[in-house]
Coordinates of N, CA and C and ligand atoms in Angstrom, one line a residue:
X1 N 7.6 -6.4 -13.5 CA 6.2 -6.5 -13.7 C 5.6 -7.5 -12.7
X2 N 4.4 -7.1 -12.2 CA 3.7 -7.9 -11.2 C 2.4 -8.4 -11.8
X3 N 2.3 -9.7 -11.9 CA 1.1 -10.3 -12.6 C 0.4 -11.3 -11.6
X4 N -0.9 -10.9 -11.3 CA -1.7 -11.8 -10.5 C -2.5 -12.7 -11.4
X5 N -2.5 -14.0 -11.1 CA -3.3 -14.9 -11.9 C -4.2 -15.7 -10.9
X6 N -5.5 -15.5 -11.0 CA -6.4 -16.3 -10.3 C -6.1 -16.3 -8.8
X7 N -5.9 -15.2 -8.2 CA -5.5 -15.1 -6.8 C -6.8 -15.2 -5.9
X8 N -6.7 -16.1 -4.9 CA -7.8 -16.2 -3.9 C -7.1 -16.1 -2.6
X9 N -7.9 -15.7 -1.6 CA -7.3 -15.6 -0.2 C -8.5 -15.7 0.8
X10 N -8.1 -16.3 2.0 CA -9.1 -16.4 3.0 C -8.5 -16.5 4.4
X11 N -9.3 -16.3 5.4 CA -8.8 -16.4 6.8 C -9.1 -17.8 7.3
X12 N -10.4 -18.2 7.0 CA -10.8 -19.5 7.4 C -11.2 -20.3 6.2
X13 N -12.3 -21.0 6.2 CA -12.7 -21.8 5.0 C -13.3 -20.9 3.9
X14 N -14.2 -20.0 4.4 CA -14.9 -19.2 3.4 C -14.0 -18.2 2.6
X15 N -14.0 -18.2 1.3 CA -13.2 -17.4 0.5 C -13.5 -15.9 0.7
X16 N -12.5 -15.0 0.8 CA -12.8 -13.6 1.0 C -12.4 -12.9 -0.3
X17 N -11.3 -13.3 -0.9 CA -10.9 -12.8 -2.3 C -10.9 -14.0 -3.2
X18 N -11.5 -13.8 -4.4 CA -11.6 -14.9 -5.3 C -11.2 -14.5 -6.8
X19 N -10.4 -15.3 -7.3 CA -10.1 -15.3 -8.8 C -9.7 -13.9 -9.3
X20 N -8.8 -13.3 -8.6 CA -8.3 -11.9 -9.0 C -7.2 -12.0 -10.0
X21 N -7.3 -11.3 -11.1 CA -6.3 -11.2 -12.1 C -5.9 -9.7 -12.2
X22 N -4.6 -9.4 -12.2 CA -4.1 -8.0 -12.3 C -2.8 -8.1 -13.0
X23 N -2.5 -7.0 -13.7 CA -1.2 -6.9 -14.3 C -0.7 -5.5 -14.1
X24 N 0.4 -5.4 -13.4 CA 0.9 -4.0 -13.0 C 2.3 -3.9 -13.6
X25 N 2.5 -2.9 -14.4 CA 3.8 -2.7 -15.1 C 4.8 -2.1 -14.0
X26 N 6.1 -2.4 -14.2 CA 7.1 -1.8 -13.4 C 7.0 -0.3 -13.4
X27 N 6.9 0.3 -12.3 CA 6.8 1.8 -12.2 C 5.4 2.3 -12.3
X28 N 4.5 1.4 -12.5 CA 3.1 1.9 -12.6 C 2.4 2.0 -11.2
X29 N 1.5 3.0 -11.0 CA 0.7 3.1 -9.8 C -0.7 2.8 -10.1
X30 N -1.3 1.8 -9.5 CA -2.7 1.4 -9.8 C -3.5 1.6 -8.5
X31 N -4.8 1.8 -8.7 CA -5.7 1.9 -7.6 C -6.5 0.7 -7.4
X32 N -6.8 0.4 -6.1 CA -7.7 -0.7 -5.8 C -8.8 -0.1 -4.9
X33 N -10.0 0.0 -5.5 CA -11.1 0.6 -4.7 C -12.2 -0.3 -4.5
X34 N -13.1 0.0 -3.6 CA -14.2 -0.9 -3.4 C -14.8 -0.6 -2.0
X35 N -16.1 -1.0 -1.8 CA -16.7 -0.7 -0.5 C -16.1 -1.4 0.7
X36 N -16.5 -1.0 1.9 CA -16.0 -1.6 3.1 C -16.2 -3.1 3.1
X37 N -15.2 -3.9 3.4 CA -15.4 -5.4 3.5 C -15.3 -6.1 2.2
X38 N -14.9 -5.3 1.1 CA -14.9 -5.9 -0.2 C -13.7 -6.9 -0.3
X39 N -12.7 -6.7 0.5 CA -11.5 -7.6 0.4 C -10.3 -7.0 -0.1
X40 N -10.2 -5.6 -0.1 CA -9.0 -4.9 -0.6 C -7.8 -5.2 0.3
X41 N -8.0 -5.0 1.6 CA -6.9 -5.3 2.5 C -6.4 -6.8 2.4
X42 N -7.4 -7.6 2.3 CA -7.1 -9.1 2.2 C -6.3 -9.4 1.0
X43 N -6.6 -8.7 -0.1 CA -5.8 -8.9 -1.3 C -4.3 -8.5 -1.1
X44 N -4.2 -7.3 -0.5 CA -2.8 -6.8 -0.2 C -2.1 -7.8 0.7
X45 N -2.9 -8.3 1.7 CA -2.3 -9.3 2.6 C -1.9 -10.6 1.9
X46 N -2.6 -11.0 0.9 CA -2.3 -12.2 0.1 C -0.9 -11.9 -0.6
X47 N -0.7 -10.7 -1.1 CA 0.6 -10.4 -1.8 C 1.7 -10.3 -0.8
X48 N 1.5 -9.8 0.4 CA 2.6 -9.6 1.4 C 2.8 -10.9 2.2
X49 N 1.9 -11.9 2.1 CA 2.0 -13.1 2.8 C 1.5 -13.1 4.2
X50 N 0.7 -12.1 4.5 CA 0.2 -12.0 5.9 C -1.2 -12.6 6.1
X51 N -1.8 -13.1 5.0 CA -3.2 -13.7 5.1 C -2.9 -15.2 5.1
X52 N -3.5 -16.0 6.0 CA -3.2 -17.4 6.1 C -3.4 -18.3 4.9
X53 N -4.5 -18.1 4.2 CA -4.7 -19.0 3.0 C -4.7 -18.2 1.7
X54 N -3.7 -18.6 0.9 CA -3.5 -17.8 -0.4 C -3.4 -18.9 -1.5
X55 N -4.1 -18.6 -2.6 CA -4.0 -19.5 -3.8 C -3.8 -18.6 -5.0
X56 N -3.4 -19.3 -6.1 CA -3.1 -18.7 -7.3 C -1.7 -18.3 -7.4
X57 N -1.4 -17.4 -8.4 CA 0.0 -16.9 -8.6 C 0.1 -15.4 -8.5
X58 N 1.2 -14.9 -8.0 CA 1.5 -13.5 -8.0 C 2.9 -13.4 -8.4
X59 N 3.1 -13.2 -9.7 CA 4.5 -13.3 -10.3 C 5.2 -11.9 -10.3
X60 N 6.2 -11.7 -9.5 CA 7.0 -10.5 -9.6 C 8.2 -10.8 -10.4
X61 N 8.3 -10.3 -11.6 CA 9.3 -10.6 -12.6 C 9.6 -12.2 -12.6
X62 N 8.5 -12.9 -12.6 CA 8.6 -14.4 -12.7 C 8.7 -15.1 -11.4
X63 N 8.9 -14.4 -10.3 CA 9.0 -15.1 -9.0 C 7.6 -15.1 -8.3
X64 N 7.1 -16.3 -7.9 CA 5.7 -16.3 -7.4 C 5.7 -16.0 -5.9
X65 N 5.1 -14.9 -5.5 CA 5.0 -14.4 -4.1 C 4.1 -15.4 -3.3
X66 N 3.2 -16.1 -4.0 CA 2.3 -17.0 -3.3 C 3.1 -18.2 -2.7
X67 N 4.2 -18.4 -3.2 CA 5.0 -19.6 -2.7 C 6.0 -19.1 -1.6
X68 N 6.0 -17.8 -1.2 CA 7.0 -17.3 -0.3 C 6.3 -16.9 1.0
X69 N 7.1 -16.9 2.1 CA 6.7 -16.4 3.4 C 6.8 -14.9 3.4
X70 N 6.2 -14.3 4.4 CA 6.1 -12.8 4.4 C 7.5 -12.2 4.5
X71 N 8.5 -12.8 5.3 CA 9.8 -12.2 5.4 C 10.6 -12.3 4.1
X72 N 10.3 -13.4 3.3 CA 10.9 -13.5 2.0 C 10.4 -12.5 1.0
X73 N 9.1 -12.2 1.2 CA 8.5 -11.3 0.3 C 9.0 -9.9 0.5
X74 N 9.2 -9.5 1.8 CA 9.8 -8.2 2.1 C 11.3 -8.2 1.5
X75 N 12.0 -9.3 1.7 CA 13.4 -9.3 1.2 C 13.4 -9.1 -0.3
X76 N 12.4 -9.6 -0.9 CA 12.3 -9.5 -2.4 C 11.9 -8.1 -2.8
X77 N 11.4 -7.3 -1.9 CA 11.1 -5.9 -2.2 C 9.7 -5.5 -2.3
X78 N 8.8 -6.4 -1.8 CA 7.4 -6.1 -1.8 C 6.9 -5.8 -0.4
X79 N 6.5 -4.6 -0.1 CA 6.3 -4.2 1.3 C 4.9 -3.5 1.4
X80 N 4.2 -3.9 2.5 CA 2.9 -3.4 2.7 C 2.9 -2.3 3.8
X81 N 2.2 -1.2 3.5 CA 1.9 -0.2 4.6 C 0.5 -0.5 5.1
X82 N 0.4 -1.1 6.2 CA -1.0 -1.6 6.6 C -1.9 -0.4 6.9
X83 N -3.2 -0.8 6.8 CA -4.3 0.1 7.2 C -4.1 0.6 8.6
X84 N -4.4 1.8 8.9 CA -4.5 2.3 10.3 C -3.2 2.7 10.9
X85 N -2.2 3.0 10.0 CA -0.9 3.6 10.4 C -0.4 3.1 11.7
X86 N -0.1 1.8 11.7 CA 0.5 1.2 13.0 C 1.9 1.6 13.2
X87 N 2.1 2.4 14.3 CA 3.4 2.7 14.7 C 3.6 2.1 16.1
X88 N 4.8 1.9 16.5 CA 5.1 1.4 17.9 C 5.2 2.6 18.8
X89 N 4.1 2.9 19.5 CA 3.9 4.1 20.2 C 5.1 4.5 21.2
X90 N 5.5 3.5 22.0 CA 6.5 3.8 23.0 C 8.0 4.0 22.4
X91 N 8.1 3.8 21.1 CA 9.5 3.9 20.5 C 9.6 5.2 19.7
X92 N 10.8 5.6 19.6 CA 11.1 6.8 18.9 C 10.8 6.6 17.4
X93 N 10.7 7.8 16.7 CA 10.6 7.7 15.2 C 11.7 6.9 14.6
X94 N 13.0 7.2 15.0 CA 14.2 6.6 14.5 C 14.1 5.0 14.7
X95 N 13.7 4.6 15.9 CA 13.6 3.2 16.2 C 12.5 2.5 15.4
X96 N 11.4 3.2 15.2 CA 10.3 2.7 14.3 C 10.8 2.5 12.9
X97 N 11.6 3.4 12.4 CA 12.1 3.3 11.1 C 13.1 2.1 11.0
X98 N 13.9 2.0 12.0 CA 14.9 0.9 12.1 C 14.3 -0.4 11.9
X99 N 13.1 -0.6 12.5 CA 12.4 -1.9 12.5 C 12.1 -2.3 11.0
X100 N 11.9 -1.3 10.2 CA 11.6 -1.5 8.8 C 12.8 -2.2 8.0
X101 N 13.9 -2.2 8.6 CA 15.1 -2.7 7.9 C 15.6 -4.0 8.5
X102 N 15.0 -4.5 9.6 CA 15.5 -5.6 10.3 C 15.6 -6.9 9.4
X103 N 14.6 -7.0 8.5 CA 14.6 -8.2 7.7 C 15.7 -8.3 6.7
X104 N 16.4 -7.2 6.6 CA 17.4 -7.1 5.5 C 18.9 -7.3 5.9
X105 N 19.1 -7.3 7.2 CA 20.5 -7.4 7.6 C 21.4 -6.4 6.8
X106 N 21.1 -5.2 6.8 CA 21.8 -4.2 6.0 C 23.1 -3.8 6.7
X107 N 24.1 -3.5 5.8 CA 25.3 -3.0 6.3 C 25.1 -1.5 6.8
X108 N 26.0 -1.1 7.7 CA 25.7 0.2 8.3 C 25.6 1.4 7.3
X109 N 26.4 1.3 6.3 CA 26.4 2.4 5.3 C 25.1 2.4 4.5
X110 N 24.7 1.2 4.1 CA 23.4 1.1 3.4 C 22.3 1.6 4.3
X111 N 22.4 1.2 5.6 CA 21.3 1.6 6.5 C 21.2 3.1 6.7
X112 N 22.4 3.8 6.8 CA 22.4 5.2 6.9 C 21.8 5.9 5.6
X113 N 22.1 5.3 4.5 CA 21.5 5.8 3.2 C 20.0 5.7 3.3
X114 N 19.5 4.6 3.8 CA 18.0 4.5 3.9 C 17.4 5.5 4.8
X115 N 18.1 5.7 6.0 CA 17.6 6.8 6.9 C 17.6 8.1 6.2
X116 N 18.7 8.4 5.5 CA 18.8 9.7 4.8 C 17.7 9.9 3.8
X117 N 17.4 8.8 3.1 CA 16.4 8.8 2.0 C 15.0 9.1 2.6
X118 N 14.7 8.4 3.7 CA 13.4 8.6 4.4 C 13.3 10.0 5.0
X119 N 14.3 10.5 5.6 CA 14.3 11.8 6.2 C 14.2 12.9 5.1
X120 N 14.8 12.6 3.9 CA 14.6 13.6 2.8 C 13.2 13.6 2.3
X121 N 12.6 12.4 2.3 CA 11.2 12.2 1.8 C 10.3 12.9 2.8
X122 N 10.5 12.8 4.1 CA 9.6 13.4 5.1 C 10.5 14.2 6.0
X123 N 10.8 15.5 5.7 CA 11.6 16.3 6.5 C 11.0 16.5 7.9
X124 N 9.7 16.4 8.0 CA 9.1 16.5 9.4 C 9.6 15.4 10.3
X125 N 9.8 14.2 9.8 CA 10.3 13.1 10.6 C 11.8 13.4 11.0
X126 N 12.5 14.0 10.2 CA 13.9 14.3 10.5 C 14.0 15.2 11.7
X127 N 13.1 16.2 11.8 CA 13.0 17.1 13.0 C 12.6 16.3 14.2
X128 N 11.9 15.2 14.0 CA 11.3 14.5 15.2 C 11.9 13.2 15.4
X129 N 13.1 12.9 15.0 CA 13.6 11.5 15.1 C 13.7 10.9 16.4
X130 N 13.8 11.7 17.5 CA 13.9 11.2 18.8 C 12.5 11.2 19.5
X131 N 11.5 11.8 18.9 CA 10.2 11.9 19.5 C 9.5 10.5 19.5
X132 N 8.8 10.2 20.6 CA 8.1 8.9 20.7 C 6.9 8.9 19.6
X133 N 6.8 7.8 18.9 CA 5.9 7.8 17.8 C 4.5 8.0 18.2
X134 N 4.2 7.5 19.4 CA 2.8 7.7 19.9 C 2.4 9.1 20.1
X135 N 3.3 10.0 20.2 CA 3.0 11.4 20.4 C 2.9 12.2 19.1
X136 N 3.1 11.6 18.0 CA 3.1 12.3 16.7 C 1.6 12.5 16.3
X137 N 1.4 13.4 15.4 CA 0.1 13.6 14.8 C -0.3 12.5 13.9
X138 N -1.5 12.3 13.6 CA -1.9 11.2 12.7 C -1.2 11.2 11.4
X139 N -1.0 12.4 10.8 CA -0.3 12.5 9.5 C 1.2 12.1 9.7
X140 N 1.8 12.5 10.8 CA 3.2 12.2 11.0 C 3.3 10.7 11.2
X141 N 2.4 10.1 11.9 CA 2.4 8.6 12.1 C 2.3 7.9 10.8
X142 N 1.5 8.4 9.9 CA 1.4 7.8 8.6 C 2.7 7.9 7.8
X143 N 3.4 9.0 8.0 CA 4.7 9.2 7.4 C 5.7 8.2 8.0
X144 N 5.6 7.9 9.3 CA 6.5 6.9 9.9 C 6.1 5.5 9.2
X145 N 4.8 5.2 9.1 CA 4.5 3.9 8.5 C 5.0 3.8 7.1
X146 N 4.9 4.8 6.3 CA 5.4 4.8 4.9 C 7.0 4.7 5.0
X147 N 7.5 5.6 5.9 CA 9.0 5.6 6.0 C 9.5 4.2 6.4
X148 N 8.9 3.6 7.3 CA 9.3 2.3 7.7 C 9.3 1.3 6.6
X149 N 8.3 1.4 5.7 CA 8.3 0.5 4.6 C 9.4 0.8 3.6
X150 N 9.7 2.1 3.5 CA 10.8 2.5 2.6 C 12.2 2.2 3.1
X151 N 12.3 1.9 4.4 CA 13.6 1.5 4.9 C 14.2 0.2 4.3
X152 N 13.3 -0.6 3.7 CA 13.8 -1.8 3.1 C 14.1 -1.6 1.6
X153 N 14.0 -0.4 1.2 CA 14.3 -0.1 -0.2 C 13.4 -0.9 -1.2
X154 N 12.1 -0.8 -1.0 CA 11.2 -1.8 -1.8 C 11.2 -1.4 -3.3
X155 N 10.7 -2.4 -4.1 CA 10.4 -2.2 -5.5 C 8.9 -2.0 -5.7
X156 N 8.1 -2.6 -4.8 CA 6.7 -2.5 -4.9 C 6.1 -2.1 -3.5
X157 N 5.3 -1.1 -3.5 CA 4.7 -0.6 -2.2 C 3.2 -0.9 -2.3
X158 N 2.7 -1.6 -1.2 CA 1.3 -1.8 -1.1 C 0.7 -0.9 -0.1
X159 N 0.0 0.1 -0.5 CA -0.5 1.2 0.4 C -1.9 1.0 0.7
X160 N -2.2 0.7 2.0 CA -3.6 0.5 2.4 C -4.2 1.7 3.0
X161 N -5.0 2.5 2.2 CA -5.7 3.7 2.7 C -4.8 4.6 3.5
X162 N -3.7 5.1 2.8 CA -2.7 5.9 3.6 C -3.3 7.3 3.9
X163 N -4.3 7.7 3.2 CA -4.8 9.1 3.5 C -6.0 9.1 4.4
X164 N -6.4 8.0 4.9 CA -7.6 7.9 5.7 C -7.6 8.8 6.9
X165 N -8.6 9.6 7.1 CA -8.7 10.5 8.2 C -7.7 11.6 8.4
X166 N -7.0 11.9 7.3 CA -6.0 13.0 7.4 C -6.6 14.3 6.8
X167 N -6.1 15.4 7.3 CA -6.6 16.7 6.8 C -6.0 17.0 5.4
X168 N -6.7 17.8 4.6 CA -6.3 18.0 3.2 C -4.8 18.4 3.0
X169 N -4.3 19.2 4.0 CA -2.9 19.6 3.8 C -1.9 18.5 4.0
X170 N -2.2 17.6 4.9 CA -1.3 16.4 5.2 C -1.5 15.4 4.0
X171 N -2.7 15.3 3.5 CA -2.9 14.4 2.4 C -2.0 14.9 1.2
X172 N -2.0 16.2 1.0 CA -1.1 16.8 0.0 C 0.3 16.5 0.2
X173 N 0.8 16.6 1.4 CA 2.2 16.3 1.8 C 2.6 14.9 1.5
X174 N 1.7 14.0 1.9 CA 2.0 12.6 1.7 C 1.9 12.2 0.2
X175 N 0.9 12.8 -0.5 CA 0.8 12.6 -1.9 C 2.0 13.1 -2.7
X176 N 2.5 14.2 -2.2 CA 3.8 14.7 -2.8 C 4.9 13.8 -2.6
X177 N 5.0 13.2 -1.4 CA 6.1 12.2 -1.2 C 6.0 11.0 -2.0
X178 N 4.7 10.5 -2.1 CA 4.5 9.3 -3.0 C 4.8 9.6 -4.4
X179 N 4.5 10.8 -4.8 CA 4.8 11.2 -6.2 C 6.3 11.1 -6.5
X180 N 7.0 11.6 -5.5 CA 8.5 11.6 -5.8 C 9.0 10.1 -5.8
X181 N 8.4 9.3 -5.0 CA 8.8 7.8 -5.0 C 8.5 7.2 -6.4
X182 N 7.3 7.6 -6.9 CA 6.9 7.1 -8.2 C 7.9 7.6 -9.3
X183 N 8.3 8.9 -9.1 CA 9.3 9.4 -10.1 C 10.6 8.6 -10.1
X184 N 10.9 8.0 -9.0 CA 12.1 7.2 -8.9 C 11.9 5.8 -9.4
X185 N 10.6 5.5 -9.8 CA 10.3 4.2 -10.4 C 9.7 3.1 -9.6
X186 N 9.3 3.6 -8.4 CA 8.6 2.6 -7.5 C 7.2 2.2 -8.0
X187 N 6.9 0.9 -7.9 CA 5.6 0.4 -8.4 C 4.7 0.5 -7.1
X188 N 3.4 0.9 -7.3 CA 2.5 1.0 -6.2 C 1.1 0.5 -6.4
X189 N 0.6 -0.2 -5.4 CA -0.8 -0.5 -5.4 C -1.4 0.4 -4.3
X190 N -2.4 1.2 -4.7 CA -3.0 2.1 -3.7 C -4.4 1.7 -3.4
X191 N -4.7 1.3 -2.2 CA -6.1 1.0 -1.8 C -6.6 2.3 -1.3
X192 N -7.7 2.7 -1.8 CA -8.3 4.0 -1.5 C -9.8 4.0 -1.6
X193 N -10.5 4.6 -0.8 CA -12.0 4.7 -0.9 C -12.4 5.9 -1.7
X194 N -11.7 6.9 -1.6 CA -12.1 8.2 -2.2 C -11.6 8.3 -3.7
X195 N -12.6 8.3 -4.6 CA -12.3 8.3 -6.0 C -11.5 9.6 -6.4
X196 N -11.9 10.7 -5.7 CA -11.2 12.0 -6.1 C -9.7 12.0 -5.7
X197 N -9.3 11.1 -4.8 CA -7.9 10.9 -4.5 C -7.3 9.8 -5.4
X198 N -8.0 8.7 -5.6 CA -7.5 7.6 -6.3 C -7.3 7.8 -7.8
X199 N -8.3 8.4 -8.4 CA -8.2 8.4 -9.9 C -7.1 9.3 -10.4
X200 N -7.0 10.6 -9.9 CA -5.9 11.4 -10.5 C -4.5 10.9 -10.2
X201 N -4.4 10.0 -9.2 CA -3.1 9.6 -8.7 C -2.6 8.3 -9.5
X202 N -3.5 7.7 -10.2 CA -3.2 6.3 -10.7 C -3.4 6.2 -12.2
X203 N -2.8 5.3 -12.8 CA -3.0 5.1 -14.2 C -4.2 4.2 -14.5
X204 N -4.4 3.2 -13.6 CA -5.5 2.3 -13.8 C -6.2 2.0 -12.5
X205 N -7.5 1.8 -12.5 CA -8.3 1.6 -11.3 C -9.0 0.2 -11.4
X206 N -8.8 -0.5 -10.3 CA -9.4 -1.8 -10.1 C -10.5 -1.7 -9.1
X207 N -11.7 -2.0 -9.5 CA -12.9 -2.0 -8.5 C -13.2 -3.3 -8.0
X208 N -13.1 -3.5 -6.7 CA -13.4 -4.8 -6.1 C -14.7 -4.8 -5.4
X209 N -15.6 -5.7 -5.7 CA -16.9 -5.9 -5.1 C -17.0 -7.3 -4.6
X210 N -17.2 -7.5 -3.3 CA -17.4 -8.8 -2.7 C -16.3 -9.8 -3.1
X211 N -15.1 -9.3 -3.0 CA -13.9 -10.2 -3.2 C -13.5 -10.5 -4.6
X212 N -14.2 -9.9 -5.6 CA -13.8 -10.1 -7.0 C -13.7 -8.7 -7.7
X213 N -12.9 -8.7 -8.7 CA -12.7 -7.5 -9.5 C -13.9 -7.3 -10.4
X214 N -14.6 -6.2 -10.2 CA -15.8 -6.0 -11.0 C -15.5 -5.1 -12.2
X215 N -14.4 -4.4 -12.1 CA -14.1 -3.4 -13.2 C -12.6 -3.1 -13.2
X216 N -12.0 -3.1 -14.3 CA -10.6 -2.6 -14.4 C -10.6 -1.6 -15.6
X217 N -10.3 -0.3 -15.3 CA -10.3 0.7 -16.3 C -9.3 1.7 -16.1
X218 N -8.9 2.4 -17.2 CA -7.9 3.5 -17.1 C -8.6 4.5 -16.2
X219 N -7.8 5.0 -15.2 CA -8.3 6.0 -14.3 C -8.8 7.3 -15.0
X220 N -8.1 7.7 -16.0 CA -8.4 8.9 -16.7 C -9.8 8.7 -17.4
X221 N -10.0 7.5 -18.1 CA -11.3 7.2 -18.7 C -12.4 7.2 -17.7
X222 N -12.1 6.6 -16.5 CA -13.1 6.5 -15.5 C -13.5 7.9 -14.9
X223 N -12.5 8.8 -14.8 CA -12.8 10.1 -14.4 C -13.8 10.9 -15.3
X224 N -13.7 10.6 -16.6 CA -14.6 11.3 -17.5 C -15.8 10.4 -17.9
X225 N -16.0 9.3 -17.2 CA -17.0 8.4 -17.6 C -18.4 8.8 -17.0
X226 N -19.4 8.6 -17.8 CA -20.8 8.9 -17.3 C -21.2 7.9 -16.2
X227 N -20.4 6.8 -16.1 CA -20.8 5.8 -15.0 C -20.2 6.2 -13.7
X228 N -19.4 7.3 -13.6 CA -18.7 7.6 -12.4 C -19.7 7.8 -11.2
X229 N -20.8 8.5 -11.5 CA -21.8 8.8 -10.5 C -22.3 7.5 -9.9
X230 N -22.6 6.5 -10.8 CA -23.1 5.2 -10.4 C -22.0 4.5 -9.5
X231 N -20.8 4.7 -9.9 CA -19.7 4.0 -9.1 C -19.6 4.6 -7.7
X232 N -19.7 5.9 -7.6 CA -19.7 6.6 -6.3 C -20.9 6.0 -5.4
X233 N -22.0 5.8 -6.1 CA -23.2 5.3 -5.4 C -22.9 3.8 -4.9
X234 N -22.3 3.0 -5.8 CA -22.0 1.6 -5.4 C -21.1 1.5 -4.3
X235 N -20.0 2.4 -4.3 CA -19.0 2.3 -3.3 C -19.5 2.7 -1.9
X236 N -20.6 3.5 -1.9 CA -21.1 4.0 -0.6 C -22.1 3.0 0.0
X237 N -22.4 1.9 -0.8 CA -23.4 1.0 -0.3 C -22.8 0.0 0.7
X238 N -23.4 -0.3 1.9 CA -22.9 -1.3 2.7 C -23.0 -2.7 2.1
X239 N -22.1 -3.6 2.5 CA -22.2 -4.9 2.0 C -23.4 -5.6 2.6
X240 N -24.2 -6.2 1.7 CA -25.4 -6.9 2.3 C -25.1 -8.1 3.2
Ligands
ATP301 N1 -8.1 -11.2 10.3 C1 -9.3 -11.5 9.9 N2 -9.9 -12.7 10.2 C2 -11.1 -13.1 9.7 N3 -11.8 -12.4 8.8 C3 -11.3 -11.2 8.4 C4 -10.0 -10.7 8.9 N4 -9.7 -9.6 8.3 C5 -10.8 -9.3 7.4 N5 -11.7 -10.3 7.5 C6 -13.0 -10.4 6.7 O1 -12.6 -10.4 5.3 C7 -13.6 -9.6 4.6 C8 -12.8 -8.6 3.8 O2 -12.2 -7.7 4.7 P1 -11.1 -6.6 4.2 O3 -10.5 -6.0 5.4 O4 -10.2 -7.3 3.2 O5 -12.0 -5.6 3.4 P2 -11.6 -4.1 2.9 O6 -12.1 -4.1 1.5 O7 -10.2 -3.9 3.1 O8 -12.5 -3.2 3.8 P3 -12.3 -1.7 4.4 O9 -12.6 -0.8 3.3 O10 -13.3 -1.7 5.5 O11 -10.9 -1.7 4.9 C9 -14.5 -9.0 5.6 O12 -15.7 -9.8 5.6 C10 -13.8 -9.1 6.9 O13 -14.6 -9.3 8.0
MG302 MG1 -9.2 -2.5 4.3

């Protein structure tokens, strides 16, 4: 179980995320939605230890992520797939994946098992293991980004807009892969702007507005809620 208590985060002095409380059961997939600039990526960065100023507690089965450095957080099994599918363009698919395991000092057999698992998850990558990542399609690059995170065999995956800018068929392919990870018991926080993707995929939805959680509701209830139209409207508004 991952429990966030009064989590705040910032880059400089001004707070970006403030007073966030969340409770995510083991194996649960939750959504984090909100307009541009709301602080969604910053909250994920607070959990993965990549945002400089972090306060509060984020307890993963009792261990406080806020007290750990980013490499310790990865070693504990919490891995972020950053926004914008960052791959190392001049390196092969295989080498990009390998980078996902460096923090773990894995034995060669365990490492081979991780490669096998990622290639089974994304057969398209198996066919392209020697191809330079920079020459992959956008969807394939996103698969590399997710695959790299999976190389460390995480317990919790922090997904920052993994479907952004992808064609519907590729969205479906990646959603299918994430579904199978969920079936294996992986816990996920999905940052997503599109409600029609986020709601059916998750059990609960957290709406962040200006760095704070404005609403936490069952995704199914929200899908059938008369307030959904209003929420669409709110999410499309620029931050004043
Ligand atoms: N590295 C950074 N240094 C300084 N300020 C930053 C940094 N990254 C983000 N911010 C600021 O923090 C605020 C929240 O940004 P964040 O990226 O967390 O929002 P978001 O909800 O993920 O938005 P989007 O939907 O556009 O990805 C914004 O005002 C942004 O300018
Ligand atoms: Mg973001």
